Amino acid sequence: MHERSLHPFGKRKRIHERIIETILFLFAMLSILITVSIAFILIKESYLFFSDPDVRLLDFLTGKKWQPMIGLFGFLPLLNATLTTSLIAMVVGIPLGLFVAIYLSEYASDRIRGILKPTLEVLAGIPTIVYGYFALTFMTPLLRSVFGEANVEIYNTASAGLVIGILVLPMIATMAEDAIGAVPQELRLASYALGGTRIETTFEVVIPASLSGLSATFLLALSRAIGETMIVALASGAGPKLTANPFEAAETITGYIVRISGGDVSYNSIDYNSIFALGLILFIITFTLNLTSRKISSLFHQEYD
Amino acid sequence: MTDMQTQTLFGTDADINILMNKRKRTGMIWQAVFLFSTTLAIIFLLLLLLSVIDSSFGYVALRNEVEPSSLIEGKALIKEFSRTELESTAMDNLSSGILRRVESEKPIAQRSDHDLVSLLEQYVIKPKVLKTWGLWDSLTNTRAVEEYSRTESDSYLTFKSWINAEFFVADQSADPLHAGIRTAFLGSLWIILITFLFSFPIGVGAAIYLQEYAQDNRLNRILQLNIFNLSAVPSIIYGLLGLAVFVRAMQGFTSGSMFSSLSDATANGRTILSGGLTLGLLVLPIIIINTQEALKAVPASLRMSSYGIGATKWQTIWYQVLPASGERILTGTILALSRALGETAPLVVIGASTFISVDPTGVFSKFTTLPIQIYQWSARPQGAYRNLAGAAIIALLILLIIMNSAAIYTRDRLSKKKRLES
Amino acid sequence: MKNLHVVFISLMLLALSPLAAGGKPEQVTTPSNTLAWVENSLDNGLPGVNPLKVSGNIITAGSSTVYPLSERMAERFIEEGYSGSITIDSIGSGAGFERFTVAGETDISNASRPIKDKEIESAKTIGRVPLEFRVGTDALAVVVSKQNTFVKNLTKQELAKVFSTAKTWSEVNPAWPNEPILRFIPGTDSGTFDYFSEEIFKSNPEPLLSASNLQLSEDDNILVQGIKGSPYGIGFFGYAYYAENTASLNILDIEGIEASAANVDNGTYPLARPLFLYSDATIMRSKPQVAAFIDFYLSYVNEEIVGVGYFPAHEEALKKGQALWLEAMKGLY
């Protein structure tokens, strides 16, 4: 048919468009490339790590001491410290964040909300190094004066955990508030019509309705806490230790990675490979949490009209 | 009949009242809890800011290596020296090497009094920090401060604001009194520039593809999910990626040895280019997600009307959709960049330098950044470095406030114009 | 659309503007083999250095012990007019040698221990022959917190016990408190670590690294901070880090001998160790600013070292370095 040659924009324009589309597609594929590269590099270096004769997978997963230079590759101390700080952070961040979110969405007047929301956004935008500084110069001395200098070491996981909790608080509050706000007003009104008080409505209607969004928030916050580096690097110490006492110094996975890479180790030495192995574990943990959070939020998502 | 109390499902009237009161009380208690939590959050923010401000101002106990009175009889302060005394003291007491440099930059005779005073202070008098106090201590505990000054021989107190004009333009230095953040500050800005140049076109481009061109098939859903996951990956993983790829594997490119005939035997991938690219990868998912949201917000009617008058897809995007979503894209990008500004961990892994004497001159320079400077100063045990770290944090926060205000300003300004136009 | 452009451009200009605001940009590198900075010979036989005429870049890395000394010399070099760029990374002697002998990334390696044969071999494979320049002496400081009043002296045997098998202080000496020992030591990349394990543990680091309550860091500041805040803590690092913190730390005598300038000089302090710079003749010749800096360093280090907190090396040791320098730069000026 002759429409193509008569078409005012002609074939040339079409190719021009195609080229642009291809370029944009390549840009989008770059994101896949990044993920693949991360996975590839982590896996490759981890393979080098695990294939070293000194390293046995079982010892890695169950060993209680981490000291690569003398062949001790037990990963539990690092994992334990990471979990301790993250747990403390969640104990602080989740209740407070949730309560702030409830306050903002159910109780606060528009004016107060107008002041508080930007304040939370400011808190969320403060770089983590500032929180690290805060942990070292304020939180640790505070803990030492409250619990006694003999009981709280100068580097400890409690201080780092508490400050990570403060770090994730705005994130939890904002995301939870979005989730709670998404619950349609009709549900609340129905509850009031049945005679429920505001608090009963909140706990028995609104929260269950927004549960998917809330769980997604908590999982993302946990993932954030686990991946946090600078606060633990400054405040929780430089020695891997398996301990249940949060007032003792214990190095986390991220703290170890930063310490070793800051010191710069030989290419292909066991230390260098170990940071990638640990990076891989970190990646797997946070990836799983993020994926689960996304799945939960879509799986349990309630469509209200 | 009148004596009988009304019986309802829940009991008598009195029972109902008790129940209602209990429910109201529970409500009030919980409301108090919520309010308390919110106050607690605000208090944390205030504590954070106050502790930073507290470190940045305060008394300093100093001791001079050489007392002014030993240079010129009877004068306890340099400021009291006369012009001729200043010049002669400088000539006599500055070491030969320093004198030579000073003279070559600007002869002593031509320098201002203020200049000579600071020269003498830095190179002859050489005050050393004995102890520093925070703002709170300085204001409330002056007795202890003065007590210390009395017990330490030859010490004197001055009230110092650690954040001042010199702080911004001074070099790195081992002496806390003369240390500044200029090198770090410029390093940060250079890196953000590279981050922006790398991530903005690619991020916006990818978002345009995903939003405008991609069909809702499996590949694209995986792409979406992948981008979401990337945005939540801990920043240190990006640091590891940058170390392995940019610093080591691509060393020829990032160190610049590919581009110039650098007979430098010491080409090195730990450059601003590596740092910028690594942070670029970090903010890329954020920019993509943000741009997608902005594009989603453009009404379909705009696109349809554009197609209606015969525009092609790209023409529609370039002339209609992008301008309509432009300010949201820009705002989001600025916020993503301000996040990159505060990142420390990936750059530590890449290898920012501990001591660096000159400002970055190009993308192949070694670097240090403001957050890394804060990290290094915070790790040092002497009190004076705490003060420096606090001052540097204030500088960083000011920079972030400027960036965020710029974002909010562009958003309001451009959207106001849009509203006026429509 | 136009507004968008304007905002873009102004943002980029904003980002670049501080560059115009002055500062110290690196000078353009003058062609390599100019030795314009050479002046009249100094007393020690090396040519004088005029830092005003030196430019280019100098990349150094290595020992955290040597770091404060190199930092001071670099600052003085800059104060007297050096306009090029100099970077010093404090990453540990081992990591410094790695960068110098394997990756070829640095011009000068700072070290608090002598170079190992293995490292010399690696250097050969990349075409470098390390030259050793002794710059000073460190008295390794074994320190406890100011609140620790019970320990004043340790024998070498007690030192070994404290840093390995003993769990509490009372296990080492029953008169001491029954509290767990908290240990803060340099990391495994550190020359200080190597030296200590060599001296006290006969080069077997295992007991040291298996000790309980162990914190390692290549950054001595973190160790100082840790010990400062731990009444039952103990650690060791270069003397300069103790000298900077005398108000909060107590130094211990070793075998009854105090770490003083006299005892270091006459060799009686058991833990005195040398501090070095390493470079290579080819680098020095192709990057004369490196040679200038080393010349400057060797000539003036004794004026600055005490202020930094270390002790001057013996004359003969310095002379050896000076001779090596002259040998490396023969015929160029």
Coordinates of N, CA and C in Angstrom, one line a residue, chain A residues 143-222:
Chain A
L143 N 24.0 5.7 78.5 CA 23.8 4.3 79.0 C 24.8 4.0 80.1
R144 N 26.0 4.6 80.0 CA 27.1 4.3 81.0 C 26.7 5.0 82.3
S145 N 26.1 6.2 82.2 CA 25.7 6.8 83.4 C 24.5 6.2 84.1
V146 N 23.6 5.7 83.2 CA 22.4 5.1 83.8 C 22.7 3.7 84.4
F147 N 23.5 2.9 83.7 CA 23.7 1.5 84.1 C 25.0 1.3 84.8
G148 N 25.8 2.3 84.8 CA 27.1 2.2 85.5 C 28.2 1.9 84.5
E149 N 29.3 2.5 84.7 CA 30.5 2.4 83.8 C 31.0 0.9 83.8
A150 N 30.9 0.3 84.9 CA 31.5 -1.1 84.9 C 30.6 -2.0 84.1
N151 N 29.3 -1.7 83.9 CA 28.5 -2.7 83.2 C 28.4 -2.4 81.8
V152 N 28.6 -1.2 81.3 CA 28.5 -0.9 79.9 C 29.8 -0.6 79.4
E153 N 30.3 -1.4 78.4 CA 31.5 -1.1 77.8 C 31.4 0.1 76.9
I154 N 32.6 0.6 76.6 CA 32.6 1.9 75.8 C 32.1 1.6 74.4
Y155 N 32.3 0.4 73.9 CA 31.7 0.1 72.6 C 30.7 -1.0 72.9
N156 N 29.5 -0.8 72.5 CA 28.5 -1.8 72.8 C 27.4 -1.8 71.8
T157 N 26.6 -2.9 71.7 CA 25.6 -3.1 70.7 C 24.3 -2.4 71.1
A158 N 24.1 -2.2 72.4 CA 22.8 -1.6 72.8 C 22.7 -0.1 72.3
S159 N 23.8 0.6 72.5 CA 23.8 2.0 72.0 C 23.6 2.1 70.5
A160 N 24.2 1.2 69.8 CA 24.0 1.2 68.3 C 22.6 0.8 68.0
G161 N 22.1 -0.2 68.7 CA 20.7 -0.7 68.4 C 19.7 0.4 68.7
L162 N 19.8 1.1 69.8 CA 18.9 2.1 70.2 C 18.9 3.2 69.1
V163 N 20.1 3.6 68.7 CA 20.1 4.7 67.7 C 19.6 4.2 66.3
I164 N 19.8 3.0 66.0 CA 19.3 2.5 64.7 C 17.7 2.5 64.8
G165 N 17.2 2.3 66.0 CA 15.8 2.4 66.2 C 15.3 3.8 65.9
I166 N 16.0 4.8 66.4 CA 15.6 6.1 66.2 C 15.8 6.4 64.7
L167 N 16.7 5.8 64.0 CA 16.9 6.0 62.6 C 15.7 5.5 61.8
V168 N 15.2 4.3 62.1 CA 14.1 3.8 61.3 C 12.8 4.3 61.8
L169 N 12.7 5.0 62.9 CA 11.4 5.4 63.4 C 10.7 6.3 62.4
P170 N 11.3 7.3 61.8 CA 10.5 8.1 60.8 C 10.1 7.3 59.6
M171 N 10.9 6.4 59.2 CA 10.6 5.6 58.0 C 9.3 4.7 58.4
I172 N 9.3 4.1 59.5 CA 8.2 3.3 59.9 C 7.0 4.2 60.1
A173 N 7.1 5.3 60.7 CA 6.0 6.2 60.9 C 5.4 6.6 59.6
T174 N 6.2 7.1 58.7 CA 5.6 7.6 57.4 C 4.9 6.4 56.6
M175 N 5.6 5.3 56.5 CA 5.0 4.2 55.7 C 3.8 3.6 56.4
A176 N 3.8 3.5 57.8 CA 2.7 3.0 58.5 C 1.5 4.0 58.3
E177 N 1.8 5.3 58.4 CA 0.8 6.3 58.2 C 0.1 6.2 56.9
D178 N 0.9 5.9 55.8 CA 0.4 5.8 54.5 C -0.6 4.6 54.5
A179 N -0.1 3.5 55.1 CA -0.9 2.3 55.1 C -2.2 2.5 55.9
I180 N -2.2 3.1 57.0 CA -3.4 3.4 57.8 C -4.3 4.3 57.1
G181 N -3.7 5.3 56.4 CA -4.5 6.3 55.7 C -5.2 5.7 54.6
A182 N -4.7 4.6 54.0 CA -5.3 4.0 52.8 C -6.6 3.3 53.2
V183 N -6.8 3.0 54.5 CA -8.0 2.4 54.8 C -9.2 3.3 54.6
P184 N -10.2 3.0 53.9 CA -11.2 3.9 53.6 C -12.0 4.3 54.8
Q185 N -12.5 5.5 54.8 CA -13.2 6.1 55.9 C -14.5 5.4 56.2
E186 N -15.1 4.7 55.2 CA -16.3 4.0 55.5 C -16.2 3.0 56.6
L187 N -15.1 2.3 56.6 CA -14.9 1.3 57.6 C -14.9 1.9 59.0
R188 N -14.2 3.0 59.1 CA -14.2 3.7 60.4 C -15.6 4.1 60.8
L189 N -16.3 4.7 59.8 CA -17.7 5.2 60.1 C -18.6 4.1 60.5
A190 N -18.4 3.0 59.8 CA -19.3 1.8 60.2 C -19.0 1.4 61.6
S191 N -17.8 1.4 62.0 CA -17.4 1.0 63.4 C -18.0 2.0 64.4
Y192 N -17.9 3.3 64.1 CA -18.5 4.3 65.0 C -20.0 4.1 65.1
A193 N -20.6 3.8 63.9 CA -22.0 3.6 63.9 C -22.4 2.5 64.8
L194 N -21.6 1.5 64.9 CA -21.9 0.4 65.8 C -21.6 0.7 67.3
G195 N -21.1 1.9 67.5 CA -20.8 2.2 68.9 C -19.4 2.1 69.4
G196 N -18.5 1.9 68.4 CA -17.1 1.7 68.9 C -16.5 3.1 69.2
T197 N -15.6 3.1 70.2 CA -14.9 4.3 70.5 C -13.7 4.4 69.5
R198 N -13.1 5.5 69.5 CA -12.0 5.8 68.5 C -10.9 4.7 68.7
I199 N -10.5 4.4 69.9 CA -9.4 3.5 70.1 C -9.8 2.1 69.7
E200 N -11.0 1.7 70.0 CA -11.5 0.4 69.6 C -11.5 0.3 68.1
T201 N -12.0 1.3 67.4 CA -12.0 1.3 66.0 C -10.6 1.1 65.4
T202 N -9.7 1.9 66.0 CA -8.3 1.8 65.6 C -7.7 0.4 65.7
F203 N -7.9 -0.2 66.9 CA -7.2 -1.5 67.1 C -8.0 -2.6 66.5
E204 N -9.3 -2.5 66.4 CA -10.0 -3.7 65.9 C -10.5 -3.6 64.5
V205 N -10.4 -2.4 63.9 CA -10.9 -2.3 62.5 C -9.7 -1.8 61.6
V206 N -9.2 -0.7 62.0 CA -8.2 0.0 61.1 C -6.9 -0.8 61.0
I207 N -6.4 -1.2 62.1 CA -5.1 -1.9 62.1 C -5.2 -3.2 61.3
P208 N -6.2 -4.0 61.6 CA -6.3 -5.3 60.8 C -6.5 -5.0 59.4
A209 N -7.2 -3.9 59.0 CA -7.4 -3.6 57.6 C -6.1 -3.3 56.9
S210 N -5.2 -2.6 57.7 CA -4.0 -2.1 57.0 C -2.8 -3.1 57.3
L211 N -3.1 -4.3 57.8 CA -2.1 -5.2 58.2 C -1.0 -5.5 57.1
S212 N -1.5 -5.6 55.9 CA -0.6 -5.9 54.8 C 0.5 -4.8 54.7
G213 N 0.0 -3.6 54.7 CA 0.9 -2.5 54.5 C 1.8 -2.4 55.7
L214 N 1.3 -2.6 56.9 CA 2.1 -2.5 58.1 C 3.2 -3.6 58.2
S215 N 2.8 -4.8 57.8 CA 3.8 -5.9 57.8 C 4.9 -5.6 56.8
A216 N 4.5 -5.1 55.7 CA 5.5 -4.7 54.7 C 6.4 -3.7 55.2
T217 N 5.9 -2.7 55.9 CA 6.7 -1.6 56.5 C 7.7 -2.2 57.5
F218 N 7.2 -3.1 58.4 CA 8.1 -3.6 59.4 C 9.2 -4.4 58.8
L219 N 8.9 -5.2 57.8 CA 10.0 -6.0 57.2 C 11.0 -5.1 56.5
L220 N 10.5 -4.1 55.8 CA 11.5 -3.1 55.2 C 12.4 -2.5 56.3
A221 N 11.7 -2.1 57.4 CA 12.5 -1.5 58.4 C 13.6 -2.4 59.0
L222 N 13.2 -3.7 59.2 CA 14.1 -4.7 59.6 C 15.3 -4.8 58.7

